mmCIF file of C-alpha atoms in Angstrom:
data_model
loop_
_atom_site.group_PDB
_atom_site.id
_atom_site.type_symbol
_atom_site.label_atom_id
_atom_site.label_comp_id
_atom_site.label_asym_id
_atom_site.label_seq_id
_atom_site.Cartn_x
_atom_site.Cartn_y
_atom_site.Cartn_z
ATOM 1 C CA UNK A 134 4.726 -6.717 -15.107
ATOM 2 C CA UNK A 135 7.438 -4.700 -13.828
ATOM 3 C CA UNK A 136 8.639 -2.684 -16.915
ATOM 4 C CA UNK A 137 5.023 -2.265 -17.758
ATOM 5 C CA UNK A 138 4.169 -0.608 -14.430
ATOM 6 C CA UNK A 139 6.182 2.283 -14.695
ATOM 7 C CA UNK A 140 3.982 4.120 -17.186
ATOM 8 C CA UNK A 141 0.785 3.892 -15.173
ATOM 9 C CA UNK A 142 2.623 4.421 -11.921
ATOM 10 C CA UNK A 143 4.457 7.794 -13.238
ATOM 11 C CA UNK A 144 0.936 9.781 -12.746
ATOM 12 C CA UNK A 145 0.197 7.841 -9.765
ATOM 13 C CA UNK A 146 3.530 8.478 -7.875
ATOM 14 C CA UNK A 147 2.781 12.318 -8.238
ATOM 15 C CA UNK A 148 -0.706 12.404 -6.962
ATOM 16 C CA UNK A 149 0.460 10.322 -3.918
ATOM 17 C CA UNK A 150 3.356 13.049 -3.264
ATOM 18 C CA UNK A 151 0.250 15.533 -3.257
ATOM 19 C CA UNK A 152 -1.836 13.787 -1.018
ATOM 20 C CA UNK A 153 -2.652 15.739 2.352
ATOM 21 C CA UNK A 154 -1.427 14.567 5.770
ATOM 22 C CA UNK A 155 -4.951 14.120 6.996
ATOM 23 C CA UNK A 156 -7.785 11.637 7.133
ATOM 24 C CA UNK A 157 -8.866 12.385 3.662
ATOM 25 C CA UNK A 158 -5.313 11.669 2.636
ATOM 26 C CA UNK A 159 -5.298 8.297 4.400
ATOM 27 C CA UNK A 160 -8.552 7.348 2.568
ATOM 28 C CA UNK A 161 -7.131 8.194 -0.834
ATOM 29 C CA UNK A 162 -3.874 6.504 -0.401
ATOM 30 C CA UNK A 163 -5.908 3.275 0.560
ATOM 31 C CA UNK A 164 -8.096 3.827 -2.274
ATOM 32 C CA UNK A 165 -5.032 3.966 -4.320
ATOM 33 C CA UNK A 166 -4.005 0.532 -3.345
ATOM 34 C CA UNK A 167 -7.403 -0.870 -3.905
ATOM 35 C CA UNK A 168 -8.130 0.641 -7.381
ATOM 36 C CA UNK A 169 -4.698 1.670 -8.763
ATOM 37 C CA UNK A 170 -4.925 3.028 -12.182
ATOM 38 C CA UNK A 171 -8.898 2.666 -12.358
ATOM 39 C CA UNK A 172 -9.175 5.604 -9.824
ATOM 40 C CA UNK A 173 -11.199 8.516 -11.354
ATOM 41 C CA UNK A 174 -8.527 11.452 -10.980
ATOM 42 C CA UNK A 175 -10.410 13.743 -13.491
ATOM 43 C CA UNK A 176 -11.063 16.227 -10.849
ATOM 44 C CA UNK A 177 -7.924 16.157 -9.270
ATOM 45 C CA UNK A 178 -6.844 19.810 -8.316
ATOM 46 C CA UNK A 179 -3.982 21.482 -10.401
ATOM 47 C CA UNK A 180 -2.804 23.115 -7.026
ATOM 48 C CA UNK A 181 -2.986 19.908 -4.807
ATOM 49 C CA UNK A 182 -1.060 21.373 -1.880
ATOM 50 C CA UNK A 183 -3.170 24.100 -1.317
ATOM 51 C CA UNK A 184 -6.697 22.525 -2.217
ATOM 52 C CA UNK A 185 -9.537 22.278 0.339
ATOM 53 C CA UNK A 186 -10.616 19.097 1.687
ATOM 54 C CA UNK A 187 -13.726 19.131 -0.118
ATOM 55 C CA UNK A 188 -11.933 18.164 -3.399
ATOM 56 C CA UNK A 189 -10.171 15.299 -2.024
ATOM 57 C CA UNK A 190 -13.433 14.178 -0.264
ATOM 58 C CA UNK A 191 -14.984 14.208 -3.684
ATOM 59 C CA UNK A 192 -12.472 12.228 -5.194
ATOM 60 C CA UNK A 193 -12.672 9.635 -2.346
ATOM 61 C CA UNK A 194 -16.659 9.364 -2.639
ATOM 62 C CA UNK A 195 -16.345 8.677 -6.314
ATOM 63 C CA UNK A 196 -13.694 5.870 -5.296
ATOM 64 C CA UNK A 197 -16.248 4.179 -3.250
ATOM 65 C CA UNK A 198 -19.004 4.160 -5.502
ATOM 66 C CA UNK A 199 -18.358 0.551 -6.694
ATOM 67 C CA UNK A 200 -17.885 -0.798 -3.198
ATOM 68 C CA UNK A 201 -20.185 -3.364 -1.568
ATOM 69 C CA UNK A 202 -19.276 -2.216 1.885
ATOM 70 C CA UNK A 203 -17.247 0.747 2.761
ATOM 71 C CA UNK A 204 -15.574 1.002 6.337
ATOM 72 C CA UNK A 205 -13.173 3.845 5.202
ATOM 73 C CA UNK A 206 -14.454 6.342 7.940
ATOM 74 C CA UNK A 207 -13.324 3.665 10.555
ATOM 75 C CA UNK A 208 -10.082 3.273 8.752
ATOM 76 C CA UNK A 209 -9.375 7.047 8.878
ATOM 77 C CA UNK A 210 -10.168 7.317 12.495
ATOM 78 C CA UNK A 211 -7.966 4.493 13.410
ATOM 79 C CA UNK A 212 -5.116 5.822 11.362
ATOM 80 C CA UNK A 213 -5.609 9.403 12.857
ATOM 81 C CA UNK A 214 -5.545 7.811 16.614
ATOM 82 C CA UNK A 215 -1.983 6.381 14.947
ATOM 83 C CA UNK A 216 -0.939 9.493 13.772
ATOM 84 C CA UNK A 217 -1.668 11.400 17.161
ATOM 85 C CA UNK A 218 0.528 8.842 19.020
ATOM 86 C CA UNK A 219 3.700 9.393 16.605
ATOM 87 C CA UNK A 220 2.833 6.471 14.469
ATOM 88 C CA UNK A 221 2.167 2.844 14.780
ATOM 89 C CA UNK A 222 3.481 -0.476 13.249
ATOM 90 C CA UNK A 223 1.307 -1.669 9.944
ATOM 91 C CA UNK A 224 1.511 -4.739 7.901
ATOM 92 C CA UNK A 225 0.514 -4.859 4.592
ATOM 93 C CA UNK A 226 -0.455 -8.412 3.281
ATOM 94 C CA UNK A 227 0.751 -8.441 -0.228
ATOM 95 C CA UNK A 228 -1.027 -10.596 -3.332
ATOM 96 C CA UNK A 229 0.423 -9.744 -6.577
ATOM 97 C CA UNK A 230 3.868 -8.306 -8.144
ATOM 98 C CA UNK A 231 3.632 -5.879 -10.956
ATOM 99 C CA UNK A 232 1.406 -2.811 -10.813
ATOM 100 C CA UNK A 233 -0.538 -4.102 -7.953
ATOM 101 C CA UNK A 234 2.673 -4.496 -5.755
ATOM 102 C CA UNK A 235 3.530 -0.760 -6.780
ATOM 103 C CA UNK A 236 0.340 0.327 -5.393
ATOM 104 C CA UNK A 237 1.078 -1.305 -2.181
ATOM 105 C CA UNK A 238 4.340 0.713 -2.185
ATOM 106 C CA UNK A 239 2.714 3.705 -2.803
ATOM 107 C CA UNK A 240 0.294 3.094 0.191
ATOM 108 C CA UNK A 241 3.214 2.171 2.500
ATOM 109 C CA UNK A 242 5.103 5.358 1.283
ATOM 110 C CA UNK A 243 2.010 7.586 2.285
ATOM 111 C CA UNK A 244 1.735 6.130 5.792
ATOM 112 C CA UNK A 245 5.177 6.544 6.840
ATOM 113 C CA UNK A 246 5.612 10.061 5.143
ATOM 114 C CA UNK A 247 2.359 11.225 6.736
ATOM 115 C CA UNK A 248 3.126 10.021 10.207
ATOM 116 C CA UNK A 249 0.723 7.324 10.448
ATOM 117 C CA UNK A 250 3.332 4.548 10.467
ATOM 118 C CA UNK A 251 6.839 4.198 12.067
ATOM 119 C CA UNK A 252 7.234 0.649 10.417
ATOM 120 C CA UNK A 253 5.458 -0.766 7.816
ATOM 121 C CA UNK A 254 5.875 -4.673 7.289
ATOM 122 C CA UNK A 255 5.278 -6.242 3.812
ATOM 123 C CA UNK A 256 4.023 -9.870 4.495
ATOM 124 C CA UNK A 257 5.070 -11.620 1.215
ATOM 125 C CA UNK A 258 5.108 -15.375 -0.155
ATOM 126 C CA UNK A 259 7.748 -17.853 0.282
ATOM 127 C CA UNK A 260 7.161 -19.065 -3.000
ATOM 128 C CA UNK A 261 4.996 -18.446 -6.117
ATOM 129 C CA UNK A 262 1.774 -20.694 -6.127
ATOM 130 C CA UNK A 263 0.393 -18.603 -9.141
ATOM 131 C CA UNK A 264 3.204 -16.942 -11.374
ATOM 132 C CA UNK A 265 2.282 -13.295 -10.051
ATOM 133 C CA UNK A 266 2.603 -14.076 -6.379
ATOM 134 C CA UNK A 267 4.738 -11.213 -4.620
ATOM 135 C CA UNK A 268 7.977 -12.395 -2.915
ATOM 136 C CA UNK A 269 10.602 -10.509 -0.945
ATOM 137 C CA UNK A 270 12.956 -10.727 -4.067
ATOM 138 C CA UNK A 271 9.885 -8.999 -6.018
ATOM 139 C CA UNK A 272 9.571 -6.260 -3.727
ATOM 140 C CA UNK A 273 13.330 -5.431 -3.856
ATOM 141 C CA UNK A 274 13.652 -5.560 -7.479
ATOM 142 C CA UNK A 275 10.601 -3.342 -7.917
ATOM 143 C CA UNK A 276 12.342 -0.778 -5.783
ATOM 144 C CA UNK A 277 15.566 -1.061 -7.255
ATOM 145 C CA UNK A 278 14.196 -0.859 -10.724
ATOM 146 C CA UNK A 279 12.165 2.233 -9.854
ATOM 147 C CA UNK A 280 15.221 3.953 -7.775
ATOM 148 C CA UNK A 281 17.121 3.640 -11.056
ATOM 149 C CA UNK A 282 14.668 4.990 -13.681
ATOM 150 C CA UNK A 283 15.337 7.797 -16.227
ATOM 151 C CA UNK A 284 14.765 10.858 -14.018
ATOM 152 C CA UNK A 285 13.832 12.888 -17.212
ATOM 153 C CA UNK A 286 11.252 10.485 -18.178
ATOM 154 C CA UNK A 287 9.805 9.223 -14.912
ATOM 155 C CA UNK A 288 10.639 12.048 -12.478
ATOM 156 C CA UNK A 289 7.962 11.054 -10.048
ATOM 157 C CA UNK A 290 8.629 7.211 -9.983
ATOM 158 C CA UNK A 291 12.259 7.799 -9.728
ATOM 159 C CA UNK A 292 11.804 9.855 -6.581
ATOM 160 C CA UNK A 293 9.439 7.496 -5.183
ATOM 161 C CA UNK A 294 11.978 4.611 -5.817
ATOM 162 C CA UNK A 295 14.327 6.778 -3.976
ATOM 163 C CA UNK A 296 12.256 7.052 -1.014
ATOM 164 C CA UNK A 297 11.491 3.239 -0.923
ATOM 165 C CA UNK A 298 15.070 2.312 -1.098
ATOM 166 C CA UNK A 299 15.751 4.678 1.975
ATOM 167 C CA UNK A 300 12.849 3.241 3.658
ATOM 168 C CA UNK A 301 14.442 -0.218 3.320
ATOM 169 C CA UNK A 302 17.909 0.938 4.448
ATOM 170 C CA UNK A 303 16.835 2.517 7.706
ATOM 171 C CA UNK A 304 14.310 -0.032 8.934
ATOM 172 C CA UNK A 305 11.170 1.745 8.337
ATOM 173 C CA UNK A 306 10.100 -1.006 5.590
ATOM 174 C CA UNK A 307 10.519 -4.541 6.525
ATOM 175 C CA UNK A 308 10.037 -7.610 4.549
ATOM 176 C CA UNK A 309 8.954 -10.846 6.043
ATOM 177 C CA UNK A 310 8.003 -14.085 3.943
ATOM 178 C CA UNK A 311 5.899 -16.793 5.347
ATOM 179 C CA UNK A 312 4.739 -20.104 3.480
ATOM 180 C CA UNK A 313 1.532 -19.440 5.405
ATOM 181 C CA UNK A 314 0.567 -17.024 2.668
ATOM 182 C CA UNK A 315 0.900 -19.613 -0.205
ATOM 183 C CA UNK A 316 -1.472 -22.392 1.613
ATOM 184 C CA UNK A 317 -5.117 -22.828 1.495
ATOM 185 C CA UNK A 318 -5.895 -22.269 5.280
ATOM 186 C CA UNK A 319 -8.345 -20.215 6.625
ATOM 187 C CA UNK A 320 -6.709 -16.893 8.787
ATOM 188 C CA UNK A 321 -7.888 -18.459 12.293
ATOM 189 C CA UNK A 322 -5.528 -21.477 11.154
ATOM 190 C CA UNK A 323 -2.548 -19.116 11.017
ATOM 191 C CA UNK A 324 0.626 -20.805 12.520
ATOM 192 C CA UNK A 325 1.237 -19.475 15.913
ATOM 193 C CA UNK A 326 4.778 -18.152 15.608
ATOM 194 C CA UNK A 327 3.085 -15.671 12.978
ATOM 195 C CA UNK A 328 -0.049 -14.752 14.844
ATOM 196 C CA UNK A 329 1.856 -13.991 18.148
ATOM 197 C CA UNK A 330 4.210 -11.904 15.969
ATOM 198 C CA UNK A 331 1.191 -10.034 14.389
ATOM 199 C CA UNK A 332 -0.897 -9.893 17.478
ATOM 200 C CA UNK A 333 2.042 -8.533 19.535
ATOM 201 C CA UNK A 334 3.570 -5.830 17.136
ATOM 202 C CA UNK A 335 0.946 -5.004 14.534
ATOM 203 C CA UNK A 336 -1.462 -2.028 14.959
ATOM 204 C CA UNK A 337 -3.281 -2.416 11.566
ATOM 205 C CA UNK A 338 -3.266 -4.778 8.843
ATOM 206 C CA UNK A 339 -4.304 -4.414 5.270
ATOM 207 C CA UNK A 340 -5.322 -7.488 3.487
ATOM 208 C CA UNK A 341 -4.927 -7.539 -0.372
ATOM 209 C CA UNK A 342 -6.114 -10.157 -2.532
ATOM 210 C CA UNK A 343 -9.309 -12.525 -3.155
ATOM 211 C CA UNK A 344 -7.566 -15.725 -1.805
ATOM 212 C CA UNK A 345 -7.064 -13.791 1.465
ATOM 213 C CA UNK A 346 -10.753 -12.515 1.660
ATOM 214 C CA UNK A 347 -11.709 -16.092 1.188
ATOM 215 C CA UNK A 348 -9.377 -16.845 4.144
ATOM 216 C CA UNK A 349 -11.009 -14.057 6.246
ATOM 217 C CA UNK A 350 -14.756 -15.208 5.697
ATOM 218 C CA UNK A 351 -13.916 -18.932 5.488
#
């Protein structure tokens, strides 16, 4: 839940702030969103700002050990192209509220801050089919909650919440709800309006959740 996500997120948000604005940083931000608090950070450098790329590569290698297939190099290549052109438009197809949503916000935070994305659009559910399904109100409540945390107790999470609120206010983060995300249709049966919007606007989409994986493979 939202309240219980903060303790786990406090450490994670400090790490996100340390991520280098490089291909390795992009890979780690994606790994955080994938694994959340299951990431092995035991070898995280004490002085991350001045750490060599080999340290971050080692952490990323550990994150990929349990993947059935890893296209992280292709993701990093594409994100570097977006960064080089001044940032792209990226969608995150969100699955669940709670700590999983917080890791999505952390990924979006890195993508904007590092220059990979000019705008991140969160594709959210119009209503909950399952109790944990994330809607726009869940995202907004999460951002507000983090922005108002006790600064002494949760300094990293509080700073993250303040950044997130700024991104929403200035249009670098956009929320979009659609009933398609709570239906059992395959991705190729996406409504024309949603498909046309994403095709015309989106340079990259991160897809989260078991149900969406099943949509992709039919």
